[in-house]
Short mmCIF file of C-alpha atoms in Angstrom, two decimals:
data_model
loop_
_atom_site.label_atom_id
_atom_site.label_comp_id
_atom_site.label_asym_id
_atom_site.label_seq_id
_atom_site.Cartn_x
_atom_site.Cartn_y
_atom_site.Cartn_z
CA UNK A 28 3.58 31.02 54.03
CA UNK A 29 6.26 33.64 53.00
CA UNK A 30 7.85 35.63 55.54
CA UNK A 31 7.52 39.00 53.82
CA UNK A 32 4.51 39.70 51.12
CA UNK A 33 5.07 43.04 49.49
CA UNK A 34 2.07 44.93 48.40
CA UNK A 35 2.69 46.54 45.27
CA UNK A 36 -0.74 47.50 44.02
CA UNK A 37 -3.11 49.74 45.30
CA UNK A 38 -6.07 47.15 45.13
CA UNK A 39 -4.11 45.16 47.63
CA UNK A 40 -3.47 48.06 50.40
CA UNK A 41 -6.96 49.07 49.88
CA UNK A 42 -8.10 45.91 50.67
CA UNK A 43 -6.38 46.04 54.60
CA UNK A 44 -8.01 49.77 54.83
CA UNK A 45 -10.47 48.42 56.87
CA UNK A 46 -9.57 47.10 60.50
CA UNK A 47 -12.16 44.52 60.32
CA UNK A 48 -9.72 42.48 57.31
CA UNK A 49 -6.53 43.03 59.30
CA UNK A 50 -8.46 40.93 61.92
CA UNK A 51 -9.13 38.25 59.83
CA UNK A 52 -5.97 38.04 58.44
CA UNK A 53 -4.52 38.05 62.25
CA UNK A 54 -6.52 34.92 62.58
CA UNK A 55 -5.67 33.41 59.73
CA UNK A 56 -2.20 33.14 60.82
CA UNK A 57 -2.37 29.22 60.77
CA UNK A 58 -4.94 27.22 58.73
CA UNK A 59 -8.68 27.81 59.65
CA UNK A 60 -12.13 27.58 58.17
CA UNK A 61 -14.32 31.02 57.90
CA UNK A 62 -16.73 28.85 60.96
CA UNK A 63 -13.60 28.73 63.44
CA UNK A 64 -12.50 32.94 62.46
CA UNK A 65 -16.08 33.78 62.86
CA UNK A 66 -16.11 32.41 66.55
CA UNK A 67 -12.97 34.00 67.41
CA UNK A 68 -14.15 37.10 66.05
CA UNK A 69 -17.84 36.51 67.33
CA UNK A 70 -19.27 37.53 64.02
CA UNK A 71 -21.31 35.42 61.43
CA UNK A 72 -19.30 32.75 59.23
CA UNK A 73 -20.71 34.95 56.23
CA UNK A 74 -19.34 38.21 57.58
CA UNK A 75 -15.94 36.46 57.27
CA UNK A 76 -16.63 34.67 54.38
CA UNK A 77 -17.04 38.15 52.69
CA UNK A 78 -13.55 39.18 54.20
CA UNK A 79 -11.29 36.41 53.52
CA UNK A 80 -12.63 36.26 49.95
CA UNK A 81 -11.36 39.42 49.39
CA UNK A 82 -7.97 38.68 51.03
CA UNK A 83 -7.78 35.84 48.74
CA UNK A 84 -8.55 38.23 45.20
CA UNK A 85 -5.90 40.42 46.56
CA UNK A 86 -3.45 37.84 47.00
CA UNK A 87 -3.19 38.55 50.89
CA UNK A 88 -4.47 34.81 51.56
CA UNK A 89 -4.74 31.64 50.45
CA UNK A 90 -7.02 28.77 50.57
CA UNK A 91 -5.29 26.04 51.64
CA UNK A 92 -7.55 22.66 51.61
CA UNK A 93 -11.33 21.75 51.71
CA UNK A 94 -12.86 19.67 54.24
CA UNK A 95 -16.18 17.73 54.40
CA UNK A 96 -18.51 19.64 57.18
CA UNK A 97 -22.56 18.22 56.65
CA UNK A 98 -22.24 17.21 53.59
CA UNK A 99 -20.47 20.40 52.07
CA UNK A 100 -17.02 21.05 51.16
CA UNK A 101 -15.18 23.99 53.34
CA UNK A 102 -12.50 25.92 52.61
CA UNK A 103 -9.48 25.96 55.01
CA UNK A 104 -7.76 29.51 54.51
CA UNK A 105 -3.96 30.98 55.64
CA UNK A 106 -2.75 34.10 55.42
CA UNK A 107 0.27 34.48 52.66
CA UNK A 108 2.29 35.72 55.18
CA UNK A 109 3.53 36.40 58.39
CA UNK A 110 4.30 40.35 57.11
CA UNK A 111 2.34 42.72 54.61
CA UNK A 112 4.51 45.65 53.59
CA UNK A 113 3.69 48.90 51.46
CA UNK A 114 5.70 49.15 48.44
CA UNK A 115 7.66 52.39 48.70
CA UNK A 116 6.22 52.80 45.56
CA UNK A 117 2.80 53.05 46.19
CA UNK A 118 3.49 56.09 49.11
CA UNK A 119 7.29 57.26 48.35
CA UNK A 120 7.95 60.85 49.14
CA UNK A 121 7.05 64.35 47.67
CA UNK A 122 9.23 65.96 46.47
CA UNK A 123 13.43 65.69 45.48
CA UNK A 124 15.89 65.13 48.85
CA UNK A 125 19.20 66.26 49.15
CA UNK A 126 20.98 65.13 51.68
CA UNK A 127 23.82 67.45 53.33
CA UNK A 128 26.37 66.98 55.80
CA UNK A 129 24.59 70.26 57.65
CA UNK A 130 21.14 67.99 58.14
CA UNK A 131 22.27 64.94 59.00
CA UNK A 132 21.07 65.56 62.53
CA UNK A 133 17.01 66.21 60.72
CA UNK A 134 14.00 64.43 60.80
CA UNK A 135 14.25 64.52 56.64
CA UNK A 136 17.82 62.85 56.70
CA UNK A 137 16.40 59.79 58.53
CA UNK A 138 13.24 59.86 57.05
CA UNK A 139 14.98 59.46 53.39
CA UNK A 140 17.34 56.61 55.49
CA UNK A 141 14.58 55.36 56.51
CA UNK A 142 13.24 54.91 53.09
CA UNK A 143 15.93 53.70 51.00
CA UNK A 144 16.53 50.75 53.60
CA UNK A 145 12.56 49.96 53.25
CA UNK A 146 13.18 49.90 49.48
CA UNK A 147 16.23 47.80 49.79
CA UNK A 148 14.88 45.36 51.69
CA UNK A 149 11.19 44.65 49.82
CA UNK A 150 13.67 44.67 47.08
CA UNK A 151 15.60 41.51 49.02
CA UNK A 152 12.18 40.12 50.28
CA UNK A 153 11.08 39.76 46.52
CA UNK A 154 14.67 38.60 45.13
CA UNK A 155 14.32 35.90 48.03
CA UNK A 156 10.92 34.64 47.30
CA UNK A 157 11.57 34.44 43.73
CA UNK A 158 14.29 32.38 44.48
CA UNK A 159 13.32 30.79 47.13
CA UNK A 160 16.48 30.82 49.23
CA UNK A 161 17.29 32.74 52.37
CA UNK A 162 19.53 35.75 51.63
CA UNK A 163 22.08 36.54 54.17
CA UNK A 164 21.29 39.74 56.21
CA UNK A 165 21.98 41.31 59.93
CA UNK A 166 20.24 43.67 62.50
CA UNK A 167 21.31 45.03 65.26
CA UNK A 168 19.32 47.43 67.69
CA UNK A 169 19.86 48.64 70.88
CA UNK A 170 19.60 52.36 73.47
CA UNK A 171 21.90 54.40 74.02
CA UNK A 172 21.68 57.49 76.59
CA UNK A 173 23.71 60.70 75.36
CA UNK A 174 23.42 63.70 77.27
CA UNK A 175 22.44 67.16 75.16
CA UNK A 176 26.44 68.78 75.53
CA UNK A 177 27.69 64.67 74.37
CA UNK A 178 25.73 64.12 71.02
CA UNK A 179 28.33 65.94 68.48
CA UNK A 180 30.93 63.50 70.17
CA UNK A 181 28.60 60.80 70.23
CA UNK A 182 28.26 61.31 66.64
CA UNK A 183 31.62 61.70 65.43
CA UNK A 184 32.61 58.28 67.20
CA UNK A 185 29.78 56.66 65.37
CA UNK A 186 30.93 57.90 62.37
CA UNK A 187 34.87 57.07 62.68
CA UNK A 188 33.79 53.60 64.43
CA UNK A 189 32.34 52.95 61.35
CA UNK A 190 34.24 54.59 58.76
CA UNK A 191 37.10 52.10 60.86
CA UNK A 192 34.14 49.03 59.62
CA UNK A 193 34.17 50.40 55.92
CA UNK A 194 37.66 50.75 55.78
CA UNK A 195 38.89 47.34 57.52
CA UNK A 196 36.11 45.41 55.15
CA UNK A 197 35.45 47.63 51.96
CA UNK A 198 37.71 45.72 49.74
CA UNK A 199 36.75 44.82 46.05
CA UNK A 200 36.48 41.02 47.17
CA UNK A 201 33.43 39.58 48.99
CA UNK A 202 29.55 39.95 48.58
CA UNK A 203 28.41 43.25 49.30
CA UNK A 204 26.76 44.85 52.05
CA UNK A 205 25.03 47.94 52.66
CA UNK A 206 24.65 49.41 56.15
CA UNK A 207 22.53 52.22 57.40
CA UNK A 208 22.45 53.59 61.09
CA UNK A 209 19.70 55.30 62.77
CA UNK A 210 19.82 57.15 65.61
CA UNK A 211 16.10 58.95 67.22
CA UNK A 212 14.60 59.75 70.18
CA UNK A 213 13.25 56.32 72.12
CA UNK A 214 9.74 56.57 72.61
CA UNK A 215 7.37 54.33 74.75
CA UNK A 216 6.45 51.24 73.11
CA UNK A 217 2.66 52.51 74.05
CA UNK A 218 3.11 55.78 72.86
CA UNK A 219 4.16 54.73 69.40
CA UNK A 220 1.44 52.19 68.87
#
């Protein structure tokens, strides 16, 4: 099972349109026959049947083994991974961007963040599959509370912590990094679901 499967074709995102697939796939997380999802779902092993073979002409599953049940052979089915992604491709945004010193405060500066990270890292997820080795990469979140009259100081001590970062490491030498930081408004976990 990969850890990142990148949909790059509309026939694939069309196939998780409908809730009742992303269900499926959520049980096919580990091996299991169409009989066992169908109980877990409480549906009919030819309602999921219908489901997963879709998943699997879309590439978003994959049968795994067959195993003798009555005297018929049964498919055994996983999901092909443990993420789906959209290609920024397939959505991207309207339009040109130009980002400015003036908006770097906007909803459209982090929104185009935002998307060249995305693009960066299906870009790594498919470099990493293809060569089957884990690529070296970091996070790092966290919350921070800034009172209104503190965030132009807040900011410019993000930005000369880190120009400090760039400066101290950004020699010629080395494997290269990128590194984007986002700062937004926290918003309850349930409120964002």
């Amino acid at each position: 099972m990969k850890e990142v499967l990148v949909m790059d074709r509309f026939e694939q995102a069309e196939v998780l349109l409908k809730p009742q697939r992303v269900e499926v796939l959520r049980c096919l997380y580990r091996p299991r026959s169409c009989t066992e999802v169908a109980q877990e779902l409480d549906q009919t092993p030819q309602w999921v049947y219908y489901h997963v073979k879709r998943l699997v002409e879309a590439g978003l599953a994959d049968q795994v083994s067959t195993r003798p049940v009555r005297g018929i052979s049964e498919g055994v089915y996983q999901a092909g991974a443990r993420t789906y992604w959209l290609a920024p491709a397939l959505l991207g945004r309207l339009g040109t961007s130009a980002r400015s010193v003036r908006d770097e405060l906007s909803l459209g500066f982090l929104l185009d963040l935002v998307h060249e990270v995305h693009s960066d890292v299906v870009a790594i997820a498919a470099a990493e599959t293809e060569a089957a080795i884990d690529l070296p990469s970091a996070g790092v979140s966290g919350e921070i509370r800034v009172p209104p009259d503190r965030r132009r100081a807040f900011l410019d001590d993000l930005r000369t912590t880190l120009q400090d970062l760039l400066t101290r490491y950004g020699g010629a030498e080395g494997d290269a990094f990128r590194i984007a930081v986002a700062c937004y408004p926290a918003v309850p976990r349930e409120k964002a679901e």
